[in-house]
Amino acid sequence: MARSVYVTGIDRGDGRQAVELGVMELLSRQVDRVGVFRPLVHTDAPGRADHMLQLLRSRYRVDLPAAELYGLGYEEAAALAAAQGQDELVSVLVERFRALERKCEAVLVLGTDFADTNIPDELAFNARLANEFGALVLPVVGGQHKDQQTVTAEVLNAHRAYADLGCSILATIANRVLPSAESQVLLGLAGKLPEPVYVIPEEPALAAPTVAQLIEATGAEVLLGDAAGLARDVRGFVFGGAMLPAFLGALTEGALVVTPGDRADLLIGSLAAHAAGAPPLAGVLLTLDQHPGPDVMALAARLAPGTPVAVVHEGSWPTAAALTHIEGRLGAASPRKAEIALGLFELHVDSAELTSRIELGRSDRVTPMMFEHELLERARTDRRHVVLPEGTEERVLRAAEILLRRNICDLTLLGAEDAVRRKAASLGISLPEPAEPVEPVDRARLWIVDPATSPLRRRFAQRYAELRAHKGMTVELALDVVTDVSYFGTLMVQEGIADGMVSGSVHSTAATIRPAFEVIKTSPGASIVSSVFFMCLADRVLVYGDCAVNPDPDARQLADIAIRSAETAAQFGVEPRVAMLSYSTGSSGSGVDVDKVRKATELVRERRPDLLVEGPIQYDAAVDPQVAATKLPGSEVAGRATVLVFPDLNTGNNTYKAVQRSAGAVAVGPVLQGLRKPVNDLSRGALVQDIVNTVAITAIQAQSKEFGGA
């Protein structure tokens, strides 16, 4: 039977979607097949789609039909209860739940939302369903606008209510608590409940609606704006009626400007202010169904590309009344808010404690998602400092926000601070101020450094001149060299200011690696710098090396690549069984290329007799037990290989891309190996999640003793 967690509450407005997302994250780290079930859904009103079900289904790849993820609509449930009684309603819901449960290793149940449900004694109804499902209950109590005494009393009352109804309580969470009251609530609840109690403070970025959400709510017509602009948070409103000079002084960061559509001066003035970064805005909403002329719209599009401009039929007053009551929500269309919610949950909830109480046995299979989760968790447990030289690149900024929100590592972004912050604001990304106090102290830190103006410039120039003196480098020449972000970032790592560096989303591999060769250099015993990809297949993780750096390694270099790849695999939890790949298996073939692989295999066995290695071996014999039984019976590696070493770059690069595209594998890397300190390269086609994963890997590398970690 699958282990299930039933997240429920006592009233509306508790923000439990953030808790549901956090619990789903915990479950998906442990097992492969995680389901989600909503007993009752709203199906009676257009636009009331279950955004949370959609988000969880898409984010966690719940490969089940949507119709199997819920029980009944509220109206259908009410009719059934009226006609045949609540027992029959519960029986139907239990039957639907059991059908889903049989297909899953764990199930997250989303309780009723206390919003126009017409369910008598809704709390008791949720408690009964949880008991019938055999699920652990996680009550969530909303603390918005409530003082410490009120929140404390409501948490105790909620716990008592569910406990008295026979529920097995996993933990209790007070959510959306005023930050000023967080510590007092924790103190007031200390030792008063038999299960853990967690307190999550209010997060304005979660409560803020997106521009897209406000447009949907008001029925506005979008005139300008791209997907990134529509995803911006609206942190306030500025209603325009004054003349332009006075109006500009009222603009605030993240505000949505609401003004009559015939005020072209306010429209253009707002967008010009946004383009200048003084301040960056969420967008502009025009009222009275007034569409600016084509010349005005053309100018608007050039001033602030991507910034939303929309028009509504209503006047400013009814529009204002509609806007001010809308709160942000989690959904598949707002992945950024999901990352914010997860970061908040992970910061304030003891994930290890909660996971141990759910008592899930870890799945034998390691799925791509589980591998990614493990990377982030390991990086977070001993937080390191990583420098990202490409500080104004959109994907890097989006990855940086995720890394900081989820407390994965401390970061330095390189670039002029005004430019970095202006670009982030235009993307709707919120970066913390480097100088502001960080509370709690566990929250990840950010610094933005401009190599051209940094006090470190001269120190780095002197250091680089020393390292390259044999090439004729002088301090005067080095002062220019170190303003290059790749060199500056590499020197930050070399000098111990940062623990690692990740670059390459817009720079070539050579631009990333050359400074590392010159400054950091290879580690003792390494004859070559090489790379691996972690290939996350549906049921396992394989390590491919070298698919990114060395065009045609000789036998000695190939042996070094194999040993380093095995060490990297072990560092990330993959038991190394090394296959030295060729077009021939065993002694069946001959030729220069096969002989190179055979010699490399012998060298690996000489240098590391403890490693399981086989070669030369063909790919199918390395990974397929049936083929292995025919071609290499009795081999400890054949059919079970986890580290696959390719004979040259042409073979390796094409194979990893073929597997990635045709088998739907997630390729994490390239991860560089053989350097004294961790520096990693990105593909120029890297996605945001690729950057997050690579930074996490770099942080984990920095944790190891090899790089000076604990």
XYZ file of C-alpha atoms in Angstrom:
710
model
C 0.000 0.000 0.000
C 1.281 3.437 -0.910
C 2.117 5.837 1.917
C -0.117 8.906 1.756
C -0.045 12.410 3.224
C -3.280 14.426 3.502
C -2.649 18.203 3.580
C -5.646 20.090 4.930
C -6.552 23.218 6.877
C -9.216 24.899 8.950
C -10.166 27.891 6.807
C -9.425 29.801 3.602
C -6.326 31.864 2.967
C -3.805 29.587 4.691
C -1.557 29.425 1.623
C -1.278 25.679 1.967
C -0.372 25.322 -1.724
C 3.236 26.097 -0.740
C 3.091 23.278 1.814
C 1.533 20.887 -0.722
C 4.347 21.674 -3.131
C 6.967 21.122 -0.430
C 5.514 17.746 0.588
C 5.308 16.643 -3.043
C 8.983 17.539 -3.391
C 9.853 15.365 -0.370
C 7.888 12.390 -1.677
C 9.390 12.614 -5.156
C 12.909 12.541 -3.697
C 12.264 9.139 -2.163
C 10.199 7.175 -4.672
C 9.619 7.062 -8.402
C 5.833 6.819 -8.731
C 4.226 9.643 -6.773
C 0.531 10.379 -7.253
C -1.620 13.348 -6.309
C -5.322 13.174 -5.468
C -7.932 15.872 -4.873
C -11.122 14.337 -3.427
C -13.358 17.224 -4.510
C -12.797 19.807 -7.242
C -14.597 22.903 -8.486
C -16.038 22.113 -11.920
C -19.027 24.436 -11.872
C -17.458 27.750 -12.876
C -15.377 28.722 -15.926
C -11.842 29.752 -15.029
C -11.811 27.757 -11.803
C -9.391 25.166 -13.105
C -7.478 23.356 -10.393
C -4.181 25.171 -10.815
C -2.494 23.166 -8.064
C -3.330 19.819 -9.639
C -2.032 21.106 -12.955
C 1.196 22.330 -11.369
C 1.924 19.115 -9.462
C 1.050 16.935 -12.428
C 3.360 18.808 -14.813
C 6.239 19.585 -12.444
C 6.500 16.085 -10.998
C 5.674 14.250 -14.211
C 2.649 12.443 -12.820
C 2.044 10.192 -15.802
C -1.600 9.412 -15.088
C -4.784 10.671 -16.753
C -6.066 13.888 -15.185
C -9.468 12.278 -14.580
C -7.863 9.761 -12.185
C -6.418 12.495 -9.959
C -9.672 13.658 -8.386
C -12.806 12.170 -6.944
C -15.902 14.244 -7.755
C -16.941 17.784 -8.471
C -18.448 19.675 -5.515
C -21.887 19.899 -7.115
C -21.882 16.199 -7.996
C -20.747 15.349 -4.469
C -23.478 17.495 -2.903
C -26.137 15.801 -5.044
C -24.850 12.347 -4.144
C -24.765 13.147 -0.424
C -28.296 14.582 -0.556
C -29.660 11.562 -2.396
C -27.809 8.702 -0.713
C -26.106 10.155 2.358
C -22.556 11.108 3.259
C -21.506 7.485 3.798
C -22.121 6.780 0.128
C -20.201 9.893 -0.876
C -17.226 8.847 1.238
C -17.420 5.319 -0.194
C -17.209 6.627 -3.758
C -14.262 8.881 -2.911
C -12.407 6.049 -1.172
C -12.936 3.822 -4.208
C -11.518 6.507 -6.507
C -8.566 7.033 -4.195
C -7.761 3.320 -3.942
C -7.752 3.029 -7.738
C -5.050 5.709 -7.906
C -3.148 4.395 -4.881
C -2.649 1.002 -6.514
C -0.594 2.688 -9.251
C 1.672 4.702 -6.933
C 4.336 4.278 -4.269
C 3.180 7.417 -2.444
C 0.215 9.773 -2.791
C -0.234 13.401 -1.803
C -3.869 14.215 -1.013
C -5.050 17.815 -1.340
C -7.826 18.567 1.135
C -10.898 20.692 0.419
C -10.293 24.412 0.042
C -13.027 25.825 2.319
C -14.147 28.050 -0.583
C -17.846 27.865 -1.559
C -17.921 24.126 -0.894
C -21.273 23.819 0.928
C -19.884 20.941 2.975
C -21.234 20.818 6.524
C -18.410 20.586 9.078
C -15.685 20.615 6.447
C -12.912 19.947 8.943
C -14.578 16.728 10.104
C -15.162 15.699 6.506
C -11.443 16.045 5.706
C -10.551 14.134 8.869
C -12.858 11.277 7.923
C -11.451 11.038 4.410
C -7.896 11.019 5.757
C -8.779 8.172 8.110
C -10.528 6.208 5.379
C -7.550 6.708 3.064
C -5.145 5.626 5.823
C -3.218 8.865 5.290
C -1.072 10.893 7.645
C -2.611 14.326 8.227
C -0.675 17.578 7.896
C -2.890 20.441 9.156
C -1.989 23.942 7.930
C -3.116 27.000 9.893
C -3.088 30.425 8.275
C -1.406 33.228 10.189
C -1.951 36.148 7.849
C -2.651 39.423 9.713
C -2.807 37.553 13.054
C -0.795 38.186 16.201
C 1.300 35.590 17.974
C -1.337 34.650 20.554
C -4.024 34.069 17.906
C -1.790 31.924 15.701
C -0.611 29.844 18.645
C -4.163 29.243 19.840
C -5.389 28.277 16.353
C -2.536 25.803 15.847
C -3.333 24.092 19.154
C -7.040 24.037 18.354
C -6.480 22.609 14.875
C -4.231 19.882 16.207
C -6.750 19.008 18.911
C -9.600 18.913 16.403
C -7.898 16.491 14.022
C -6.446 14.373 16.828
C -9.863 14.072 18.511
C -11.280 12.826 15.208
C -8.786 9.964 15.203
C -6.280 11.282 12.691
C -2.623 10.268 12.633
C -0.886 13.625 12.534
C 2.386 13.950 10.667
C 3.154 17.526 11.784
C 1.371 20.872 12.080
C 2.348 23.985 10.147
C 1.551 27.623 10.850
C 1.823 29.336 7.475
C 1.869 32.962 6.313
C 2.853 34.102 9.799
C 3.988 37.700 10.203
C 7.814 37.620 10.074
C 7.918 39.674 13.263
C 5.875 37.006 15.065
C 7.657 33.902 13.748
C 10.031 33.360 16.658
C 7.315 34.099 19.254
C 4.969 31.552 17.656
C 7.693 28.909 17.685
C 8.454 29.693 21.309
C 4.772 29.623 22.258
C 4.302 26.174 20.663
C 7.547 24.612 21.903
C 6.885 21.292 23.652
C 3.098 21.620 23.499
C 2.421 19.050 20.763
C 3.653 15.463 20.407
C 4.530 15.974 16.740
C 6.766 18.565 15.070
C 5.461 22.098 14.544
C 6.864 24.355 11.848
C 6.311 28.049 11.253
C 6.568 29.534 7.756
C 6.534 33.339 7.503
C 4.566 35.370 4.992
C 6.422 35.832 1.698
C 5.293 38.898 -0.293
C 6.541 37.379 -3.560
C 4.036 34.519 -3.184
C 1.130 36.778 -2.298
C 1.839 39.100 -5.237
C -0.239 38.259 -8.329
C 1.419 38.079 -11.722
C 0.527 40.420 -14.560
C -0.988 37.447 -16.405
C -3.217 36.637 -13.435
C -4.527 40.217 -13.248
C -5.168 40.279 -16.973
C -7.106 37.026 -16.680
C -9.133 38.342 -13.737
C -10.074 41.615 -15.457
C -10.613 40.217 -18.933
C -8.032 42.637 -20.326
C -6.795 42.524 -23.902
C -3.017 42.233 -24.207
C -1.554 44.757 -26.643
C 2.155 44.215 -25.898
C 4.196 41.843 -23.762
C 6.002 38.521 -23.886
C 5.746 35.490 -21.593
C 8.503 36.738 -19.280
C 6.792 40.104 -18.903
C 3.416 38.543 -18.170
C 5.068 36.402 -15.463
C 6.276 39.471 -13.519
C 4.981 39.942 -9.995
C 2.778 42.970 -9.342
C 3.973 44.440 -6.054
C 1.681 47.464 -6.058
C -0.435 49.803 -8.153
C 0.041 53.358 -9.367
C -3.124 54.991 -10.679
C -2.268 57.682 -13.220
C -4.192 60.917 -13.492
C -1.599 63.570 -12.694
C 0.631 65.344 -15.180
C 3.766 63.435 -16.189
C 6.358 65.124 -13.882
C 4.297 64.456 -10.758
C 3.284 61.018 -12.007
C 6.875 59.849 -12.505
C 7.677 60.600 -8.878
C 4.905 58.230 -7.763
C 6.247 55.178 -9.625
C 7.501 52.301 -7.476
C 9.424 49.144 -8.309
C 7.225 46.298 -9.524
C 4.108 48.479 -9.746
C 1.376 48.057 -12.335
C 0.471 51.419 -13.810
C -3.286 51.880 -14.285
C -4.232 54.874 -16.398
C -6.851 55.890 -18.966
C -5.989 54.683 -22.440
C -5.992 58.198 -23.875
C -3.066 59.286 -21.668
C -0.309 58.476 -24.151
C 2.052 60.706 -22.148
C 1.716 58.510 -19.051
C 2.059 55.320 -21.080
C 5.250 56.456 -22.822
C 6.607 58.100 -19.657
C 6.091 54.911 -17.641
C 7.813 52.731 -20.212
C 10.688 55.186 -20.576
C 11.176 55.141 -16.802
C 11.106 51.348 -16.869
C 13.672 51.208 -19.683
C 15.953 53.423 -17.619
C 15.467 51.199 -14.588
C 14.067 54.068 -12.546
C 12.114 52.139 -11.454
C 11.430 48.808 -13.240
C 7.672 48.274 -13.568
C 5.427 45.237 -13.865
C 3.455 46.708 -16.774
C 0.732 49.138 -17.822
C -3.036 48.608 -17.758
C -5.085 51.050 -19.834
C -8.733 51.685 -18.927
C -11.909 52.878 -20.672
C -11.279 50.608 -23.679
C -9.057 53.302 -25.172
C -6.461 51.899 -27.607
C -3.454 54.153 -28.264
C -2.653 54.895 -31.895
C -0.200 52.783 -33.918
C 2.624 55.337 -33.641
C 2.328 55.396 -29.847
C 2.267 51.585 -29.665
C 5.267 51.286 -31.977
C 7.230 53.635 -29.713
C 6.065 51.728 -26.636
C 7.285 48.448 -28.132
C 10.725 49.927 -28.836
C 11.069 51.538 -25.422
C 10.436 48.452 -23.311
C 10.320 45.216 -25.336
C 8.422 42.485 -23.530
C 6.804 44.801 -20.970
C 3.055 44.080 -20.824
C 0.578 46.712 -21.964
C -3.099 45.729 -21.807
C -6.474 47.456 -22.044
C -9.749 46.897 -20.138
C -13.288 48.059 -20.844
C -13.953 49.435 -17.362
C -12.921 52.771 -15.917
C -10.130 53.253 -13.399
C -12.303 53.025 -10.260
C -14.021 49.654 -10.944
C -10.727 48.323 -12.298
C -8.962 49.335 -9.085
C -11.655 47.650 -7.007
C -11.206 44.417 -8.952
C -7.412 44.443 -8.830
C -6.801 45.074 -5.161
C -8.531 41.873 -3.979
C -6.510 39.456 -6.123
C -3.715 37.423 -4.547
C -0.987 35.410 -6.193
C -1.389 31.695 -6.753
C 0.771 28.747 -7.586
C 0.177 27.064 -10.905
C 1.824 25.470 -13.916
C 1.998 28.905 -15.531
C 4.074 30.342 -12.664
C 7.175 28.119 -12.257
C 9.074 30.986 -10.620
C 6.556 31.144 -7.766
C 6.930 27.395 -7.323
C 10.666 27.809 -6.786
C 10.036 30.614 -4.285
C 7.542 28.433 -2.410
C 9.942 25.484 -2.312
C 12.762 27.668 -1.042
C 10.521 28.992 1.727
C 9.362 25.487 2.690
C 12.886 24.059 2.721
C 14.199 26.943 4.805
C 11.591 26.671 7.557
C 10.617 22.975 7.554
C 13.005 20.238 8.677
C 12.814 18.111 5.532
C 14.838 15.234 6.967
C 12.639 15.036 10.061
C 9.434 15.154 8.043
C 10.671 12.537 5.575
C 11.636 10.155 8.380
C 8.142 10.466 9.879
C 6.520 9.525 6.577
C 8.556 6.286 6.660
C 9.044 5.873 2.947
C 11.499 3.270 1.827
C 13.764 4.761 -0.814
C 13.151 3.412 -4.305
C 15.790 1.115 -5.804
C 15.512 2.999 -9.083
C 17.150 6.397 -9.431
C 15.045 8.503 -11.758
C 16.247 11.759 -13.343
C 14.095 13.744 -10.937
C 15.418 11.861 -7.914
C 18.997 12.427 -9.074
C 18.372 16.163 -9.511
C 16.731 16.379 -6.069
C 19.704 14.600 -4.532
C 22.095 17.093 -6.117
C 20.240 20.067 -4.668
C 19.905 18.491 -1.240
C 23.594 17.589 -1.012
C 24.645 21.066 -2.120
C 22.344 22.662 0.462
C 23.605 20.640 3.419
C 27.080 22.232 3.327
C 26.546 25.453 1.431
C 29.394 26.696 -0.748
C 30.094 29.875 -2.733
C 29.991 29.720 -6.550
C 30.828 32.543 -8.953
C 28.814 32.992 -12.162
C 30.693 35.256 -14.596
C 27.744 35.750 -16.978
C 25.796 37.970 -14.605
C 23.571 39.701 -17.172
C 22.528 36.577 -19.079
C 18.793 35.828 -18.672
C 19.141 32.085 -18.044
C 21.898 32.675 -15.492
C 19.775 35.247 -13.640
C 16.784 32.902 -13.566
C 18.990 30.084 -12.297
C 20.523 32.413 -9.705
C 17.110 33.272 -8.307
C 16.280 29.571 -7.934
C 19.644 28.800 -6.313
C 19.264 31.650 -3.830
C 15.588 31.060 -3.054
C 16.241 27.381 -2.398
C 19.411 28.074 -0.394
C 21.542 25.812 -2.543
C 24.673 27.959 -2.485
C 25.984 31.478 -2.050
C 26.578 33.272 -5.340
C 28.622 36.022 -6.887
C 27.359 37.425 -10.183
C 29.930 39.277 -12.260
C 28.988 42.447 -14.096
C 28.164 46.084 -13.475
C 25.663 46.056 -10.614
C 23.295 48.539 -12.265
C 23.228 46.451 -15.428
C 22.701 43.174 -13.553
C 19.868 44.550 -11.424
C 18.226 46.348 -14.334
C 18.236 43.140 -16.397
C 16.887 41.136 -13.455
C 14.109 43.644 -12.818
C 13.112 43.653 -16.493
C 12.688 39.866 -16.209
C 10.645 40.155 -13.015
C 13.450 38.533 -11.016
C 13.956 39.582 -7.423
C 17.581 39.540 -6.284
C 18.458 40.236 -2.644
C 20.539 43.270 -1.774
C 24.114 42.204 -0.987
C 24.418 44.682 1.877
C 21.162 43.906 3.637
C 21.214 41.758 6.810
C 20.212 38.189 6.092
C 17.668 36.612 8.392
C 17.717 33.798 9.134
C 21.456 33.307 8.818
C 20.912 30.110 6.824
C 19.608 32.024 3.828
C 21.929 31.999 0.810
C 23.844 35.208 0.100
C 24.430 37.140 -3.117
C 27.195 39.507 -4.163
C 27.396 41.409 -7.451
C 30.933 42.358 -8.470
C 32.097 44.461 -11.407
C 35.622 43.310 -12.388
C 36.395 46.719 -13.870
C 35.796 48.609 -10.620
C 36.402 45.934 -7.980
C 39.128 46.534 -5.355
C 40.240 42.970 -6.174
C 41.328 43.952 -9.675
C 44.874 45.008 -8.782
C 45.396 42.051 -6.438
C 44.262 39.651 -9.152
C 46.457 41.383 -11.753
C 49.511 40.933 -9.570
C 48.664 37.291 -8.968
C 48.057 36.595 -12.652
C 51.282 38.347 -13.623
C 53.179 36.082 -11.190
C 51.552 32.941 -12.606
C 52.222 33.955 -16.228
C 55.558 35.718 -15.826
C 57.232 32.970 -17.880
C 55.020 34.079 -20.780
C 56.048 37.708 -20.428
C 52.950 38.853 -18.539
C 53.248 42.125 -16.610
C 50.986 43.710 -14.007
C 50.041 46.461 -16.465
C 48.920 43.922 -19.085
C 47.252 41.776 -16.427
C 45.093 44.714 -15.289
C 43.273 44.428 -18.613
C 43.208 40.620 -18.684
C 41.525 40.281 -15.295
C 38.620 42.540 -16.297
C 37.494 39.631 -18.471
C 34.778 37.948 -16.394
C 36.125 34.434 -17.031
C 39.589 35.349 -15.766
C 38.206 37.350 -12.844
C 35.923 34.485 -11.785
C 38.732 31.947 -12.125
C 40.993 34.080 -9.934
C 38.231 34.342 -7.318
C 38.314 30.547 -7.125
C 42.105 30.346 -7.151
C 42.368 32.885 -4.323
C 39.736 31.090 -2.197
C 37.171 33.908 -2.395
C 34.770 31.558 -4.167
C 34.702 27.761 -3.987
C 33.881 27.121 -7.638
C 32.886 28.680 -10.949
C 30.297 27.880 -13.614
C 30.331 29.592 -17.004
C 29.712 28.908 -20.690
C 26.062 29.798 -21.344
C 27.240 32.566 -23.691
C 31.004 31.962 -23.666
C 32.809 29.229 -25.566
C 34.271 26.206 -23.822
C 37.740 27.555 -24.579
C 36.918 30.894 -22.924
C 35.843 29.035 -19.771
C 38.592 26.433 -19.620
C 41.639 28.418 -20.790
C 41.774 30.628 -17.664
C 41.424 27.499 -15.514
C 44.388 25.862 -17.325
C 46.480 28.997 -16.837
C 45.517 29.829 -13.248
C 44.120 26.782 -11.420
C 45.942 24.068 -13.407
C 45.565 20.310 -13.173
C 45.394 18.459 -9.884
C 48.318 16.304 -8.703
C 48.392 13.016 -10.558
C 46.110 14.158 -13.366
C 47.643 14.060 -16.825
C 44.664 15.668 -18.496
C 41.508 17.686 -17.825
C 38.439 15.806 -18.997
C 34.680 15.780 -18.506
C 31.711 13.558 -17.796
C 27.987 13.777 -18.345
C 25.536 12.234 -15.901
C 23.008 10.573 -18.188
C 19.747 10.176 -16.282
C 17.757 7.436 -17.997
C 14.299 6.275 -16.991
C 15.609 3.692 -14.524
C 19.264 4.510 -13.814
C 22.047 7.066 -13.974
C 25.062 6.408 -16.192
C 28.298 8.389 -16.388
C 29.697 9.179 -19.857
C 33.278 10.373 -20.306
C 34.801 12.227 -22.128
C 32.183 13.813 -24.371
C 33.228 17.458 -24.312
C 36.954 18.211 -24.026
C 39.564 15.863 -25.546
C 39.369 15.129 -29.291
C 41.578 12.030 -29.442
C 43.191 10.971 -26.149
C 46.039 8.434 -26.251
C 45.999 5.268 -24.127
C 47.563 6.942 -21.088
C 45.140 9.859 -21.258
C 42.202 7.510 -21.810
C 43.171 5.588 -18.674
C 43.278 8.852 -16.725
C 39.826 9.786 -18.034
C 38.483 6.396 -16.936
C 39.922 6.684 -13.414
C 38.738 10.260 -12.969
C 35.282 9.374 -14.302
C 35.012 6.489 -11.837
C 35.981 8.818 -8.979
C 33.424 11.406 -10.084
C 30.744 8.722 -10.330
C 31.469 7.520 -6.789
C 31.402 11.086 -5.484
C 27.837 11.453 -6.753
C 26.506 8.133 -5.531
C 26.948 6.033 -8.680
C 28.799 2.761 -8.000
C 31.607 2.726 -10.598
C 31.763 -0.230 -12.985
C 33.879 1.004 -15.878
C 33.398 0.009 -19.515
C 36.169 1.036 -21.938
C 34.166 1.314 -25.132
C 35.242 0.279 -28.620
C 33.742 -1.213 -31.770
C 35.033 -4.613 -30.601
C 34.414 -6.688 -27.479
C 37.136 -8.655 -25.707
C 39.727 -10.177 -28.003
C 37.465 -10.346 -31.063
C 38.936 -7.352 -32.865
C 42.238 -5.697 -33.653
C 43.544 -2.464 -35.070
C 44.992 0.803 -33.844
C 41.774 2.092 -32.260
C 41.000 -1.176 -30.450
C 44.598 -1.568 -29.314
C 44.494 1.924 -27.775
C 41.436 0.978 -25.698
C 42.996 -2.372 -24.725
C 46.183 -0.655 -23.565
C 44.173 1.970 -21.634
C 42.248 -0.809 -19.881
C 45.507 -2.447 -18.796
C 46.757 0.876 -17.445
C 43.585 1.365 -15.409
C 43.986 -2.079 -13.866
C 47.620 -1.350 -13.015
C 46.920 2.035 -11.457
C 43.613 1.163 -9.759
C 43.338 -2.589 -9.161
C 40.357 -1.886 -6.891
C 38.216 -0.645 -9.799
C 35.946 -2.952 -11.774
C 36.881 -2.304 -15.415
C 36.252 -4.097 -18.699
C 37.579 -3.320 -22.143
C 37.528 -3.157 -24.998
C 33.769 -3.640 -24.973
C 30.908 -2.579 -27.213
C 28.138 -0.385 -25.861
C 25.432 -3.056 -26.056
C 27.560 -5.578 -24.196
C 28.319 -2.969 -21.551
C 24.709 -2.127 -20.662
C 22.557 -5.078 -21.779
C 22.787 -8.208 -19.572
C 21.526 -10.515 -22.333
C 24.109 -9.326 -24.839
C 26.781 -9.460 -22.139
C 25.939 -13.095 -21.339
C 26.732 -13.987 -24.935
C 29.766 -11.803 -25.594
C 31.476 -11.674 -22.171
C 29.983 -14.308 -19.850
C 31.185 -14.046 -16.274
C 32.285 -10.413 -16.497
C 31.608 -8.283 -13.423
C 31.124 -5.208 -15.608
C 29.491 -6.375 -18.839
C 25.755 -5.786 -18.799
C 26.058 -3.746 -15.585
C 28.401 -0.902 -16.531
C 27.723 2.482 -14.953
C 30.752 4.444 -16.229
C 31.147 4.384 -20.001
C 34.425 5.741 -21.375
C 34.427 6.636 -25.058
C 37.578 6.290 -27.174
C 37.388 9.801 -28.661
C 35.355 13.011 -28.633
C 33.612 12.276 -31.923
C 32.126 9.042 -30.566
C 31.340 10.374 -27.122
C 29.734 13.657 -28.118
C 27.523 12.090 -30.764
C 26.502 9.199 -28.496
C 25.499 11.376 -25.542
C 23.424 13.628 -27.792
C 21.806 10.657 -29.523
C 20.840 9.072 -26.198
C 19.678 12.424 -24.820
C 17.364 13.095 -27.767
C 16.167 9.613 -28.698
C 15.816 8.087 -25.222
C 14.580 11.235 -23.469
C 17.534 11.141 -21.071
C 18.450 14.142 -18.933
C 22.115 14.992 -19.554
C 23.681 16.794 -16.593
C 27.044 18.325 -17.430
C 29.654 18.546 -18.728
C 31.362 18.202 -15.351
C 35.083 18.939 -15.581
C 37.553 16.722 -13.750
C 41.286 16.930 -13.243
C 41.497 20.574 -12.126
C 42.810 21.622 -8.707
C 39.550 23.457 -7.975
C 36.041 23.044 -9.403
C 35.323 24.965 -12.596
C 32.544 23.736 -14.872
C 31.471 24.568 -18.377
C 27.924 24.948 -19.685
C 26.532 24.202 -23.088
C 25.531 27.398 -24.848
C 22.121 25.797 -25.257
C 21.852 25.124 -21.510
C 18.409 25.495 -19.977
C 17.814 27.169 -16.634
C 17.531 23.805 -14.875
C 20.788 22.669 -16.504
C 22.528 25.680 -14.981
C 20.989 24.992 -11.563
C 22.149 21.370 -11.702
C 25.661 22.277 -12.829
C 26.043 24.855 -10.062
C 24.843 22.265 -7.530
C 27.410 19.769 -8.849
C 30.133 22.398 -8.579
C 29.137 23.108 -4.980
C 29.244 19.387 -4.164
C 32.669 19.071 -5.756
C 33.832 21.946 -3.552
C 32.640 20.046 -0.476
C 35.085 17.208 -1.114
C 38.463 16.905 0.601
C 40.142 16.919 -2.806
C 39.144 20.573 -3.189
C 39.692 21.567 0.413
C 36.235 20.727 1.743
C 35.476 19.069 5.052
